[in-house]
């Protein structure tokens, strides 16, 4: 190419050269460029391209252009490069682009320039970019931009730079960005700045940032801005800084070493717009050099975000000009830095304090004011003081307070003074001088607190006036000391009010009350006298009360009465006692050294009736008991119910019967019980109980009832007992219950019955118990297992007879069965519809003793899983009337241990048809006494296998019964003879049982318990009968069947009180002779019903 240019430039052309060129043109004209193939194109010598035209180059197929070689590029005339199409350029082999010269490159059309591939751009020499145009630059494909190198970018002429758009800039690599110079930046389109990435920004040389423009910076993305470092920032001109937006500034790096914020200068801030300044963050301002802060003016200061202001350092604050300081707002001041080492508050010097606008002062915090140099307060003004918030005033320290001019102190208000620091060594109160206190307004004085008063130097009170004294709060007066009193002018003391006197300190070492003499009290106004507090009265001499009048006593604040003590109370004249009001009495001191313990027998009756309502429980407890001898019924009635908890037994004993009749239910409710030192309820007498109204009985509590001596329960009438709350009934003991009159027991309500203790329930006579259930069954089913645990098994047995007879109708639906909490009474009252569920889960949770209530008609609902889970504790509670309803299959599925634990009398009730189902293991456990008690029908239903598995004693007994039930001709005579001595009683009893059992088996649906009377349930508790020829003995006295591991067969040994033959308060109990007769009658009725 160089040779061709030399030939073309040579003015001395030879004929030979001319002819040579003609031959080349001829060759070019004869080549079929339009149809040339890639191979043909590649085979052409470079000389064939020397005269190729634009049209010919354009006609080369884009698929063939790949055959173009590097050696063929130099001969191509520059103007012919205009023939390159997009398709051709995109298909060029990138390596041949290395041969493009500036003239050739500059002639590629802008429309085709976009076809230059990444590989091609990568190979083009930097000089070839020197003639590019703006349009060509704009056409470079985005995919090719990353190929640009630093040298190529530097070679691009400045007039072509505006051709770059933001999308192209965004594709610049770090390698390319390193070639960006200041001229490139200054000539870029502002919109193209928006394409800069953080990586690109980070790779531009710092010096190049001098070329950035304000409009261009304005277009930078927030992310890209984050790439600017401190060196870059120092090269950005003041004019260009105007382009920064608030979002961009917020994105500046705050790294103290390399971040953009650390490179900010005075010119940077001076050139920034208000919008840009708004983007400053606290972290950024913290690293901005202090000298740069002088670039702010008031407008820009006011544009800073309040939180950002917290980053201004002490040095920076000092550098802010007087004019700029006026721009600070209240919100900004609130964020002044409070770092004790470098916070902005430390930099508030005199000129700063002087120029801060009044409107900004409400923004000061206590912490900031505490950090401001004390000397800065020398220039503060009254109107500035007025605008400091009360909370911030707590930050004004002692050294700062003493610097405040007297004229400025006039600006303090009550709420500000209330917040002064009370620290005795550093607080603002300790800095209040005579001048400052003298300049306080009355409003400000009213803000002085008691703790602040303690901090004010005593000599500062020398100038206080009467009006200022009157303005002191009563709390502040509590801080006055005897030393302060020494400095307060006498004429000023007339300003004290009752509220102030009421808070005089009663500290025995330094309090104001120490200095109160008779002279001071006589000179205080009567209104002030009424302000004395209890604490102040306590440390006054008793002699001060010798001449007090009823009117003076009545003028005392009720709370001050608490100051009367064991020494001063007796000093009050009896004629002055009526002056005490209810409100005053309730404040009487009940301590060992208080007034209550010193009330004399003469003083107590002298109190007005309404004053008795003021006594507290603690005070009432301390009053000597002799004083109650003359207390009236009306005075007793006036005592607050809660106060009665303090009444002692000795005091109650001294109250007359007439006066005791004034007790109300609420008062009795509050009487103390279970107190070893003064429990009151134990002191009730028969006479006092008899005089109580029926309504007052509703006040008795469980604890109080339990303390009343049992002997006095005979005085309680039915009208009174029904007023007892159910909860109180819990306190009735067995001994107390035994002293009730019969009529009183019958009067008990269902709710009361539900709260009786187990031992008491067990004492309810069986007939009355049955009557209770017949009358109140729906309520009494709520008795718990715990309450019913001591009730004789005879009771559920007899109750079930009433169910069988139809006289007691179950009311609990069958599906309401709650196994885990069931009682025997609930089972007695359980309906057989809907079907109750006795399943495996039920067997695991049902209380064993609840099975005492199982009825024969409920046996069919016992599921197999339930039967299998029955244990010995459960089976011993299944009564004979329930066993009648068991099927053979159910019995056979009982475990051996459960079957063996059945009551003997329950075994004798096994239906004869169920006998064959018993397992060998069960049969082995049948006692001989049970065999002897079985009917002939039962005996004859034993199988041979069962007989063979009977234990030895049972086998012998079986032989006796078998011979009786099925005598053989050969042995009938001997049998009758022998059995007459050995089994006569057994035979007779067995036959009787046999007869009833047979009847039962035929008519069990009407009365399944007919085989067993209540007396038999009782007698089943006796020891197993002997299997020898001697007849088993049967107990005839009434006994109680108990389940759940207790002795199940225990005769009653309760002594007969003999009261059954008399009309007295004693009641026949279960187990007594009278009870046995009653139960025998019930049993007889049951047998007849069967």
Coordinates of C-alpha atoms in Angstrom, one line a residue, residues 12 45 150 400 696-697:
X12 CA 7.2 11.5 -12.7
X45 CA -3.5 -11.6 -5.9
X150 CA -7.5 2.3 26.1
X400 CA -22.3 26.3 82.2
X696 CA -75.3 -12.8 108.8
X697 CA -74.6 -16.6 108.5

